[in-house]
Short mmCIF file of C-alpha atoms and ligand atoms in Angstrom, two decimals:
data_model
loop_
_atom_site.label_atom_id
_atom_site.label_comp_id
_atom_site.label_asym_id
_atom_site.label_seq_id
_atom_site.Cartn_x
_atom_site.Cartn_y
_atom_site.Cartn_z
CA MET A 223 23.14 8.02 -10.98
CA ALA A 224 23.85 5.51 -8.69
CA GLU A 225 25.93 2.78 -8.65
CA SER A 226 24.18 -0.65 -10.43
CA ARG A 227 24.24 -3.94 -8.53
CA GLN A 228 26.43 -5.59 -11.19
CA SER A 229 29.42 -3.09 -10.92
CA ARG A 230 29.62 -2.41 -7.09
CA PRO A 231 31.65 -3.81 -5.00
CA PRO A 232 30.10 -7.22 -3.01
CA ARG A 233 30.84 -6.47 0.76
CA PRO A 234 29.77 -2.89 2.39
CA ALA A 235 31.84 -0.65 3.11
CA ASP A 236 33.51 -0.16 7.37
CA HIS A 237 30.18 0.23 9.90
CA VAL A 238 28.50 0.81 12.60
CA VAL A 239 25.18 -1.13 13.01
CA VAL A 240 22.73 0.45 16.36
CA LEU A 241 19.14 -2.15 16.51
CA PHE A 242 16.90 -0.62 18.04
CA GLY A 243 14.88 -2.63 20.11
CA ALA A 244 17.22 -5.43 20.36
CA THR A 245 16.02 -7.53 23.07
CA GLY A 246 12.56 -7.38 21.23
CA ASP A 247 11.31 -10.55 18.86
CA LEU A 248 12.85 -9.43 15.70
CA ALA A 249 16.05 -8.66 16.76
CA ARG A 250 16.19 -11.96 18.41
CA ARG A 251 14.90 -14.10 15.24
CA LYS A 252 16.46 -12.35 12.12
CA LEU A 253 18.69 -9.86 13.26
CA LEU A 254 21.17 -11.01 15.42
CA PRO A 255 21.33 -14.46 13.21
CA GLY A 256 21.10 -13.06 10.26
CA LEU A 257 23.86 -10.47 10.87
CA PHE A 258 26.07 -13.37 11.97
CA HIS A 259 25.61 -15.24 9.20
CA LEU A 260 26.80 -12.46 7.15
CA ALA A 261 30.17 -12.39 8.90
CA LYS A 262 30.33 -16.39 8.64
CA ALA A 263 29.08 -15.56 4.89
CA GLY A 264 32.18 -12.79 4.75
CA LEU A 265 29.74 -10.74 4.13
CA MET A 266 29.92 -8.14 7.26
CA PRO A 267 32.59 -4.98 6.34
CA ASP A 268 36.16 -5.16 6.72
CA ARG A 269 35.15 -2.86 10.22
CA TYR A 270 32.43 -3.30 11.58
CA ARG A 271 30.77 -3.39 15.19
CA ILE A 272 27.13 -3.73 15.95
CA VAL A 273 25.00 -1.79 19.36
CA GLY A 274 22.33 -3.17 20.55
CA THR A 275 20.06 -0.61 22.27
CA ALA A 276 16.28 -0.72 24.03
CA PRO A 277 14.55 1.82 26.51
CA ALA A 278 17.03 2.17 30.12
CA ALA A 279 13.49 -0.29 31.81
CA GLU A 280 15.47 -3.65 29.29
CA ALA A 281 19.16 -2.48 29.16
CA LEU A 282 21.37 -4.67 28.97
CA ASP A 283 25.65 -4.42 29.82
CA ASP A 284 27.40 -6.25 26.88
CA GLU A 285 28.47 -9.12 28.60
CA ALA A 286 24.27 -9.68 29.01
CA PHE A 287 23.60 -8.90 25.78
CA ARG A 288 26.29 -10.84 23.74
CA ALA A 289 24.71 -13.56 25.69
CA HIS A 290 21.42 -12.72 24.37
CA ALA A 291 22.38 -12.85 21.00
CA ARG A 292 24.06 -16.50 21.46
CA LYS A 293 21.09 -17.51 22.44
CA ALA A 294 19.20 -16.03 19.43
CA VAL A 295 22.02 -17.38 17.57
CA ALA A 296 21.95 -21.09 19.04
CA GLU A 297 17.81 -20.55 18.62
CA PHE A 298 17.23 -18.98 15.58
CA GLY A 299 20.11 -19.38 13.06
CA ARG A 300 21.27 -21.95 10.22
CA SER A 301 25.25 -21.15 11.34
CA LYS A 302 25.50 -22.38 15.55
CA PRO A 303 27.01 -20.24 17.74
CA GLU A 304 30.85 -21.16 17.78
CA GLY A 305 34.52 -21.25 17.20
CA PRO A 306 36.44 -17.55 16.06
CA ALA A 307 33.94 -16.86 14.01
CA TRP A 308 31.37 -16.77 16.85
CA GLN A 309 33.89 -15.03 19.09
CA GLU A 310 35.12 -12.18 16.01
CA PHE A 311 30.65 -11.38 15.67
CA GLU A 312 30.60 -11.41 19.43
CA SER A 313 33.48 -9.29 20.49
CA SER A 314 31.81 -7.10 17.52
CA LEU A 315 28.49 -6.24 20.33
CA SER A 316 27.80 -4.15 22.88
CA PHE A 317 24.66 -2.50 24.17
CA GLY A 318 23.65 0.84 25.15
CA ALA A 319 20.45 2.41 26.66
CA ALA A 320 18.64 4.72 24.96
CA ASP A 321 15.01 6.81 26.03
CA GLU A 322 14.17 10.52 24.91
CA GLY A 323 15.56 12.28 26.63
CA ALA A 324 17.89 10.19 28.11
CA THR A 325 20.43 9.15 25.45
CA GLU A 326 23.91 9.55 27.25
CA PRO A 327 24.30 5.05 27.06
CA LEU A 328 23.92 4.91 23.45
CA GLU A 329 26.07 7.57 21.71
CA THR A 330 28.45 6.35 24.54
CA ALA A 331 28.27 3.47 22.79
CA VAL A 332 27.73 4.44 19.38
CA ARG A 333 30.70 6.56 19.85
CA THR A 334 33.01 3.28 20.96
CA ALA A 335 32.38 1.45 18.66
CA GLY A 336 33.10 4.22 15.91
CA GLN A 337 36.27 4.27 17.71
CA ALA A 338 37.56 0.45 17.58
CA VAL A 339 36.25 0.26 13.75
CA GLY A 340 37.94 3.86 13.36
CA GLY A 341 38.04 5.52 10.65
CA SER A 342 35.07 7.50 9.57
CA PRO A 343 32.34 3.97 9.70
CA HIS A 344 28.81 4.33 8.23
CA ARG A 345 26.37 4.71 10.49
CA LEU A 346 23.58 2.58 9.82
CA PHE A 347 20.19 1.82 12.51
CA HIS A 348 17.65 -0.77 12.44
CA LEU A 349 14.40 0.04 13.84
CA ALA A 350 13.03 -3.41 15.00
CA VAL A 351 9.92 -1.15 17.64
CA PRO A 352 6.85 -1.26 17.34
CA PRO A 353 4.39 1.56 15.71
CA VAL A 354 3.96 3.36 18.68
CA ALA A 355 7.07 3.40 19.84
CA PHE A 356 8.59 5.02 15.98
CA THR A 357 8.39 8.76 15.76
CA SER A 358 9.68 9.17 19.66
CA VAL A 359 13.88 6.75 18.09
CA ILE A 360 14.01 8.70 14.80
CA ARG A 361 12.80 12.80 17.23
CA LEU A 362 15.25 10.71 19.60
CA LEU A 363 18.02 10.26 16.33
CA GLY A 364 17.23 13.41 15.21
CA SER A 365 18.40 15.33 18.69
CA THR A 366 21.05 13.64 19.48
CA GLY A 367 23.25 14.47 16.00
CA LEU A 368 23.49 10.45 15.90
CA ALA A 369 21.22 10.49 12.75
CA GLU A 370 23.71 13.35 10.90
CA ASP A 371 24.76 11.25 7.71
CA ALA A 372 23.33 7.46 8.71
CA ARG A 373 21.38 5.69 6.89
CA VAL A 374 17.95 3.88 9.08
CA ILE A 375 16.12 0.67 8.19
CA VAL A 376 12.64 1.09 8.70
CA GLU A 377 10.29 -2.23 10.05
CA LYS A 378 6.56 -2.42 8.19
CA PRO A 379 3.75 -1.52 9.20
CA PHE A 380 3.73 1.15 7.08
CA GLY A 381 1.12 3.24 8.70
CA THR A 382 -2.09 1.78 8.36
CA ASP A 383 -3.75 4.79 6.07
CA LEU A 384 -2.82 7.02 3.67
CA ALA A 385 -3.56 9.91 6.22
CA SER A 386 -0.76 8.07 9.00
CA ALA A 387 1.26 7.28 6.23
CA ARG A 388 2.35 10.74 5.20
CA ALA A 389 2.52 11.78 8.30
CA LEU A 390 4.77 8.52 9.67
CA ASN A 391 7.30 10.05 6.26
CA ALA A 392 6.92 13.76 7.31
CA ALA A 393 8.33 12.12 10.76
CA ILE A 394 10.53 10.48 8.86
CA HIS A 395 11.60 12.67 6.39
CA ALA A 396 12.37 15.51 8.94
CA VAL A 397 15.17 14.20 10.42
CA PHE A 398 16.67 11.51 6.87
CA ASP A 399 16.44 11.80 3.32
CA GLU A 400 14.87 9.84 1.24
CA ASP A 401 18.70 8.25 -0.01
CA ARG A 402 19.10 7.85 3.37
CA VAL A 403 15.43 5.22 4.17
CA PHE A 404 15.24 1.96 3.89
CA ARG A 405 11.60 0.46 3.89
CA ILE A 406 12.45 -3.18 4.21
CA ASP A 407 9.34 -5.57 2.81
CA HIS A 408 10.64 -9.25 3.33
CA PHE A 409 9.29 -10.58 0.33
CA LEU A 410 11.80 -7.75 -1.65
CA GLY A 411 14.67 -9.93 0.02
CA LYS A 412 13.53 -13.62 -1.48
CA GLU A 413 15.51 -14.75 -3.89
CA ALA A 414 12.85 -15.07 -6.14
CA VAL A 415 11.70 -11.69 -6.87
CA ASP A 416 16.33 -10.72 -8.00
CA ASN A 417 14.91 -13.66 -10.41
CA ILE A 418 11.41 -12.19 -11.56
CA LEU A 419 13.53 -9.17 -12.75
CA ALA A 420 16.34 -11.70 -14.22
CA LEU A 421 13.86 -13.83 -15.80
CA ARG A 422 11.98 -10.64 -17.73
CA PHE A 423 15.07 -8.67 -18.50
CA ALA A 424 17.43 -11.35 -19.27
CA ASN A 425 16.31 -13.64 -21.21
CA GLY A 426 14.26 -12.94 -25.05
CA LEU A 427 12.43 -16.14 -23.83
CA PHE A 428 9.79 -14.78 -21.48
CA GLU A 429 9.55 -10.41 -21.86
CA PRO A 430 8.25 -10.46 -25.41
CA ILE A 431 4.47 -12.76 -23.55
CA TRP A 432 4.52 -10.62 -20.15
CA ASN A 433 1.68 -8.50 -21.88
CA ARG A 434 -1.63 -8.43 -22.32
CA GLU A 435 -1.87 -9.94 -25.80
CA HIS A 436 -0.78 -12.81 -24.36
CA ILE A 437 -1.65 -12.89 -20.53
CA SER A 438 -5.30 -13.10 -19.61
CA HIS A 439 -5.27 -13.07 -16.07
CA VAL A 440 -1.94 -13.26 -13.00
CA GLN A 441 -2.69 -14.45 -9.18
CA ILE A 442 -0.21 -14.43 -6.65
CA ASP A 443 -1.39 -16.06 -4.43
CA VAL A 444 0.66 -16.34 -0.39
CA PRO A 445 -1.82 -19.25 1.81
CA GLU A 446 -0.69 -19.80 4.95
CA GLN A 447 -0.89 -23.13 7.73
CA ILE A 448 -0.86 -21.51 9.84
CA ASP A 449 -3.24 -19.55 11.93
CA ILE A 450 -2.64 -16.00 14.31
CA GLN A 451 0.02 -18.32 16.46
CA GLY A 452 -1.18 -16.46 19.65
CA ARG A 453 -0.38 -12.59 17.93
CA ALA A 454 -4.38 -11.40 18.41
CA HIS A 455 -2.34 -8.49 20.06
CA PHE A 456 -0.75 -7.54 16.78
CA PHE A 457 -3.54 -9.20 14.36
CA GLU A 458 -7.29 -7.19 16.09
CA GLY A 459 -5.25 -4.05 15.14
CA THR A 460 -3.95 -4.81 12.06
CA GLY A 461 -5.40 -8.05 10.18
CA THR A 462 -4.51 -9.59 6.96
CA PHE A 463 -5.12 -6.78 3.88
CA ARG A 464 -2.44 -4.28 5.87
CA ASP A 465 -0.49 -6.94 7.15
CA MET A 466 0.31 -8.70 3.86
CA VAL A 467 -1.37 -7.25 0.58
CA VAL A 468 -0.77 -3.74 0.96
CA THR A 469 2.18 -4.47 2.20
CA HIS A 470 4.06 -8.06 0.74
CA LEU A 471 1.44 -9.43 -2.51
CA PHE A 472 1.02 -5.46 -3.52
CA GLN A 473 5.12 -4.74 -3.96
CA LEU A 474 5.58 -7.96 -5.42
CA LEU A 475 3.03 -7.11 -8.04
CA GLY A 476 5.16 -3.87 -8.60
CA PHE A 477 8.17 -6.36 -9.70
CA VAL A 478 5.70 -8.30 -11.75
CA ALA A 479 4.03 -6.08 -13.69
CA MET A 480 6.53 -3.43 -14.22
CA GLU A 481 8.17 -2.16 -17.24
CA PRO A 482 11.99 -2.61 -17.97
CA PRO A 483 13.81 0.16 -16.62
CA VAL A 484 16.61 2.07 -18.27
CA ALA A 485 18.82 0.26 -15.73
CA LEU A 486 19.07 -2.08 -12.74
CA GLU A 487 19.94 0.86 -9.87
CA ALA A 488 17.58 1.73 -7.47
CA GLN A 489 16.10 5.01 -8.76
CA SER A 490 14.90 3.43 -11.79
CA LEU A 491 14.34 -0.15 -10.14
CA ARG A 492 11.33 2.12 -7.63
CA ASP A 493 10.49 4.51 -10.88
CA GLU A 494 9.03 1.87 -12.52
CA GLN A 495 8.05 0.03 -9.83
CA VAL A 496 5.85 3.76 -8.76
CA LYS A 497 4.62 3.67 -12.15
CA VAL A 498 2.95 -0.05 -11.82
CA PHE A 499 1.66 1.78 -7.75
CA ARG A 500 0.01 4.85 -9.61
CA SER A 501 -1.55 2.67 -12.61
CA MET A 502 -3.33 0.35 -10.34
CA ARG A 503 -7.13 1.24 -9.94
CA PRO A 504 -8.13 2.47 -6.55
CA LEU A 505 -9.99 -1.23 -5.06
CA ASP A 506 -13.40 -1.84 -5.60
CA PRO A 507 -15.14 -3.06 -2.27
CA ALA A 508 -17.56 -5.80 -4.92
CA HIS A 509 -14.02 -8.03 -5.07
CA VAL A 510 -12.84 -7.68 -2.21
CA VAL A 511 -13.55 -11.52 0.63
CA ARG A 512 -12.36 -10.39 3.28
CA GLY A 513 -12.76 -13.26 5.49
CA GLN A 514 -12.33 -15.05 8.92
CA TYR A 515 -11.60 -18.99 10.35
CA THR A 516 -13.91 -19.48 12.62
CA GLY A 517 -12.28 -20.49 15.82
CA TYR A 518 -10.94 -16.60 15.09
CA ARG A 519 -12.56 -14.67 17.67
CA ALA A 520 -12.65 -17.59 20.47
CA GLU A 521 -8.29 -16.95 20.55
CA PRO A 522 -7.33 -15.63 23.75
CA GLY A 523 -6.68 -11.65 23.54
CA VAL A 524 -9.82 -11.73 20.53
CA ASP A 525 -12.60 -9.41 20.68
CA PRO A 526 -15.33 -12.12 20.45
CA ALA A 527 -17.34 -10.01 17.88
CA SER A 528 -14.26 -9.27 15.81
CA ASP A 529 -14.90 -8.22 12.31
CA THR A 530 -10.98 -7.76 11.65
CA GLU A 531 -10.16 -10.39 8.69
CA THR A 532 -7.52 -13.15 8.40
CA PHE A 533 -8.25 -13.73 5.22
CA VAL A 534 -8.39 -11.46 1.97
CA ALA A 535 -8.47 -12.46 -1.97
CA LEU A 536 -9.43 -9.05 -4.52
CA ARG A 537 -8.88 -8.80 -8.12
CA VAL A 538 -7.51 -5.08 -9.53
CA GLY A 539 -6.82 -4.02 -12.64
CA ILE A 540 -3.71 -1.65 -13.84
CA ASP A 541 -4.11 0.29 -16.47
CA ASN A 542 -2.17 0.88 -18.76
CA TRP A 543 -0.93 -0.31 -22.40
CA ARG A 544 0.14 -3.41 -20.90
CA TRP A 545 -1.13 -5.14 -18.69
CA ALA A 546 -5.06 -3.42 -19.76
CA GLY A 547 -8.09 -5.44 -19.07
CA VAL A 548 -5.62 -8.11 -17.06
CA PRO A 549 -7.13 -8.97 -13.60
CA PHE A 550 -4.25 -9.63 -11.64
CA GLN A 551 -5.76 -12.31 -8.55
CA LEU A 552 -4.78 -11.51 -5.31
CA ARG A 553 -5.31 -14.39 -1.68
CA THR A 554 -3.79 -14.40 1.45
CA GLY A 555 -5.07 -16.32 4.33
CA LYS A 556 -4.53 -17.71 8.12
CA ALA A 557 -4.84 -21.19 8.82
CA LEU A 558 -5.06 -22.66 5.36
CA ALA A 559 -5.04 -25.62 3.82
CA GLU A 560 -1.53 -25.47 2.40
CA GLY A 561 1.08 -22.55 3.30
CA ARG A 562 2.49 -21.39 -0.91
CA HIS A 563 4.09 -18.35 -1.97
CA VAL A 564 3.36 -18.16 -6.10
CA VAL A 565 2.83 -16.50 -8.71
CA THR A 566 0.96 -17.66 -12.43
CA LEU A 567 0.49 -16.04 -15.70
CA GLY A 568 -2.09 -17.78 -17.40
CA LEU A 569 -1.49 -17.16 -20.48
CA ARG A 570 -3.95 -17.02 -23.36
CA GLU A 571 -5.12 -20.09 -25.47
CA PRO A 572 -4.54 -20.04 -28.74
CA ALA A 573 -6.76 -17.55 -31.60
CA LEU A 574 -8.37 -20.96 -33.14
CA ARG A 575 -8.57 -24.16 -30.57
CA MET A 576 -8.00 -26.67 -33.46
CA PHE A 577 -7.98 -29.64 -31.10
CA PRO A 578 -11.06 -31.08 -28.46
CA LEU A 579 -10.69 -29.60 -25.42
CA ASP A 580 -9.64 -32.50 -22.98
CA ALA A 581 -11.32 -30.53 -19.08
CA ARG A 582 -8.66 -32.75 -17.48
CA ALA A 583 -5.97 -31.52 -19.50
CA ALA A 584 -7.27 -28.00 -20.15
CA GLY A 585 -8.57 -27.14 -17.07
CA GLU A 586 -10.65 -24.46 -17.71
CA GLY A 587 -8.36 -23.42 -20.84
CA ARG A 588 -5.39 -23.60 -17.45
CA GLY A 589 -3.46 -25.40 -20.59
CA ASN A 590 -0.39 -22.78 -20.43
CA GLU A 591 1.51 -20.58 -18.14
CA LEU A 592 3.82 -19.96 -15.96
CA VAL A 593 4.75 -20.08 -12.50
CA ILE A 594 7.24 -19.01 -10.04
CA ASP A 595 7.03 -20.59 -7.09
CA PHE A 596 9.12 -17.66 -4.33
CA ALA A 597 8.69 -20.40 -1.51
CA ASP A 598 12.78 -19.97 -0.80
CA PRO A 599 14.62 -22.15 -1.94
CA GLY A 600 11.86 -20.94 -5.26
CA SER A 601 11.19 -23.36 -8.17
CA LEU A 602 9.82 -21.91 -12.09
CA THR A 603 8.04 -24.24 -13.54
CA THR A 604 6.02 -23.49 -17.46
CA ARG A 605 3.09 -25.58 -18.33
CA PHE A 606 1.57 -26.37 -21.36
CA LEU A 607 -0.16 -28.27 -22.99
CA VAL A 608 1.14 -32.21 -25.30
CA LYS A 609 0.09 -35.33 -27.16
CA GLU A 610 -0.52 -38.22 -25.19
CA PRO A 611 1.24 -41.74 -27.21
CA GLY A 612 -1.33 -43.27 -28.90
CA PRO A 613 -3.42 -43.44 -31.76
CA ALA A 614 -5.86 -40.93 -29.99
CA MET A 615 -5.18 -37.06 -30.60
CA ARG A 616 -5.39 -36.50 -26.85
CA LEU A 617 -4.07 -33.71 -24.77
CA GLU A 618 -2.51 -34.16 -21.29
CA CYS A 619 -0.70 -31.01 -19.71
CA ALA A 620 3.60 -31.50 -19.25
CA ASP A 621 5.78 -29.15 -16.88
CA MET A 622 9.40 -27.62 -17.90
CA ALA A 623 10.66 -26.90 -14.51
CA PHE A 624 13.40 -24.87 -13.29
CA GLY A 625 14.26 -26.03 -9.19
CA TYR A 626 17.22 -23.48 -7.44
CA GLY A 627 17.32 -26.20 -4.90
CA THR A 628 18.82 -29.00 -7.10
CA SER A 629 19.92 -26.43 -9.18
CA PHE A 630 22.20 -24.49 -7.01
CA ALA A 631 23.94 -25.22 -4.29
CA SER A 632 22.02 -23.86 -1.20
CA GLU A 633 24.79 -22.10 1.21
CA ASN A 634 25.26 -19.47 -0.79
CA SER A 635 21.66 -18.41 -0.68
CA LEU A 636 21.24 -15.47 2.30
CA GLU A 637 17.51 -15.10 4.11
CA ALA A 638 15.64 -12.33 3.27
CA TYR A 639 16.49 -10.48 6.08
CA GLU A 640 20.48 -11.06 5.43
CA HIS A 641 20.15 -10.28 1.81
CA LEU A 642 18.32 -6.18 3.20
CA ILE A 643 20.13 -5.80 5.45
CA LEU A 644 23.80 -6.55 3.34
CA GLU A 645 21.51 -3.92 0.87
CA ALA A 646 21.01 -1.50 3.02
CA MET A 647 24.93 -2.13 4.26
CA LEU A 648 25.85 -1.01 0.15
CA GLY A 649 23.30 1.67 0.24
CA ASP A 650 21.04 0.09 -2.80
CA GLN A 651 17.78 0.99 -2.33
CA SER A 652 16.88 -1.06 -5.47
CA LEU A 653 14.72 -3.80 -2.73
CA PHE A 654 13.73 -1.29 -0.63
CA THR A 655 9.79 0.79 -0.81
CA ARG A 656 9.85 4.79 -1.13
CA SER A 657 7.89 6.84 0.16
CA ASP A 658 6.15 7.84 -3.01
CA GLY A 659 4.79 4.36 -3.95
CA ILE A 660 3.66 3.36 -0.14
CA GLU A 661 1.55 6.25 -0.12
CA ARG A 662 -0.39 5.90 -3.52
CA LEU A 663 -0.62 2.00 -2.55
CA TRP A 664 -3.02 3.38 0.09
CA GLU A 665 -4.90 5.55 -1.66
CA VAL A 666 -5.04 3.03 -3.94
CA ALA A 667 -6.43 0.83 -0.66
CA SER A 668 -8.64 4.02 0.83
CA PRO A 669 -12.54 2.98 -0.93
CA LEU A 670 -11.78 -0.40 0.96
CA LEU A 671 -11.08 0.66 3.81
CA GLU A 672 -13.71 3.23 3.96
CA ALA A 673 -16.64 0.41 3.16
CA PRO A 674 -14.78 -2.67 4.01
CA PRO A 675 -17.74 -5.78 2.77
CA PRO A 676 -18.46 -7.41 6.64
CA VAL A 677 -16.12 -10.66 6.97
CA GLU A 678 -17.40 -14.14 5.73
CA PRO A 679 -15.81 -17.28 7.81
CA TYR A 680 -14.73 -19.67 6.12
CA ALA A 681 -13.33 -23.57 8.76
CA LYS A 682 -9.77 -24.06 9.22
CA GLY A 683 -7.81 -25.89 6.93
CA SER A 684 -9.88 -25.26 3.86
CA TRP A 685 -9.31 -22.81 1.24
CA GLY A 686 -11.13 -19.58 2.73
CA PRO A 687 -15.45 -18.38 1.52
CA GLU A 688 -16.53 -20.10 -1.27
CA GLY A 689 -17.27 -16.31 -2.49
CA ILE A 690 -13.93 -15.88 -3.73
CA ARG A 691 -15.19 -17.30 -6.42
CA ALA A 692 -16.51 -14.17 -8.51
CA ILE A 693 -14.31 -12.29 -8.21
CA ALA A 694 -12.13 -14.07 -10.31
CA ALA A 695 -14.77 -15.59 -13.18
CA PRO A 696 -14.17 -15.88 -15.63
CA HIS A 697 -10.76 -17.33 -13.93
CA ARG A 698 -10.43 -19.40 -11.57
CA TRP A 699 -8.31 -19.45 -8.19
CA HIS A 700 -6.05 -22.14 -9.18
CA LEU A 701 -2.83 -23.46 -7.11
CA PRO A 702 -0.63 -25.32 -9.42
CA ALA A 703 1.48 -28.00 -8.03
CA ARG A 704 4.51 -27.74 -6.51
CA ALA A 705 7.09 -28.38 -9.19
CA ALA A 706 8.57 -31.97 -9.02
CA GLY A 707 11.90 -32.63 -6.44
CA ARG A 708 10.46 -29.57 -4.31
CA SER A 709 9.59 -30.45 -0.78
C1 LIG B 1004 4.84 -11.34 7.92
C2 LIG B 1004 3.83 -10.44 8.60
O1 LIG B 1004 5.02 -10.17 7.05
O2 LIG B 1004 5.53 -11.91 7.09
C3 LIG B 1004 2.79 -12.92 9.01
O3 LIG B 1004 3.16 -10.65 9.06
C4 LIG B 1004 2.86 -13.34 8.25
O4 LIG B 1004 1.97 -12.26 9.49
C5 LIG B 1004 4.44 -13.29 6.77
O5 LIG B 1004 2.96 -14.83 8.39
C6 LIG B 1004 4.70 -14.47 6.24
O6 LIG B 1004 6.68 -14.43 5.75
P1 LIG B 1004 7.08 -15.55 5.74
O7 LIG B 1004 7.58 -14.86 4.66
O8 LIG B 1004 6.74 -16.59 6.14
O9 LIG B 1004 5.71 -15.93 3.54
#
């Protein structure tokens, strides 16, 4: 059995990390700053080298790559690129270009890096490349022999429908066995996902109520205030459902809804997550609202008649003993009133109502709820009803709140990408998605992809189209107030 996450060593074994797409946006914003943060936090291997690569047309020499990394870390990193920590990190960086059929510079750079580390370091490839380049990079790795015994981190999208997801998985598996594939969904690297596991499986308090007997509905809500931020080319071909729902929101749902795993290790966790996906009902387009913010069609690069959605709300059922009859309401979109990351579990009312229902307090049966706010640093709030002081028996809502920001020092926390790159170096797949899970989710999505409802307009800064109320009924869309102490 694989090592469980409690018992494994805290630092990875020696590594050569190879960044494909080293000159691209993701490397600049997340990967280079993230790797430097891990180095500063003492979480990189004792001995490591980082090799950047890109097609020859975008090639840099070692010095230029180091300057590129310094700039990226200065702009996007939490730690400034200075002092001995930076010098050590910088000296680990080198560059080797690669195109299909012309891989010599990369092979040399990887060989040299390996020799500098000494012994037999692990090799980890991070494929931060656009989908069109993906299969050729995989082929390139297979043809050079660099892939042998190596691990690979793969970025979304993992296909755009069932057929393309299968084709992609087949292309990956032609070169890498599944146990060496790390598909990144950065939502699974957020602290709150681990905390959902801790909350559920380390406490006697919550797990007993985590089922259809006590929970009436679950809402997973990720409204974003940002619009598409000039990413028309990406967004037009993708849309919110593929960008956010079939990836991030469904993955979260897997963790919220899973059965207790046999152990806290990758196979058990992922087996349970995939079981949830298998129990999900195929999406019914009648339970889905697609929205598009007013003005989207006028954005540069957007088709003036575009049918791409910038908002999705949907209801999905999970047909298993734990969740039968409990709707899971999911909502996310761009240019909305507020940016939040929240999972809310609405609890059923007591069997007998003894107290007069105060609409303000109970908010249509919303008296009891458990709110997991997973925007870093994250918080957890239990909401219940209490009696208001005074002669009358009046109920009011009260909160018990736990905030990560006010309870723990934030310097120990890792940002999602940092956390996931570290997990990949440790060889732990617990927080990475598996090929059968991905394919099942596209299967669940198929009815919607085949017959999507028309997009409904909504105003920027609103909460999305009016039509979303109907799919939540008899429940409501409801975003709990931020926990006290959070910014
Ligand atoms: C990305 C999507 O995967 O996640 C973006 O492509 C989205 O469209 C982003 O804005 C949200 O991530 P986070 O961590 O800021 O909630």
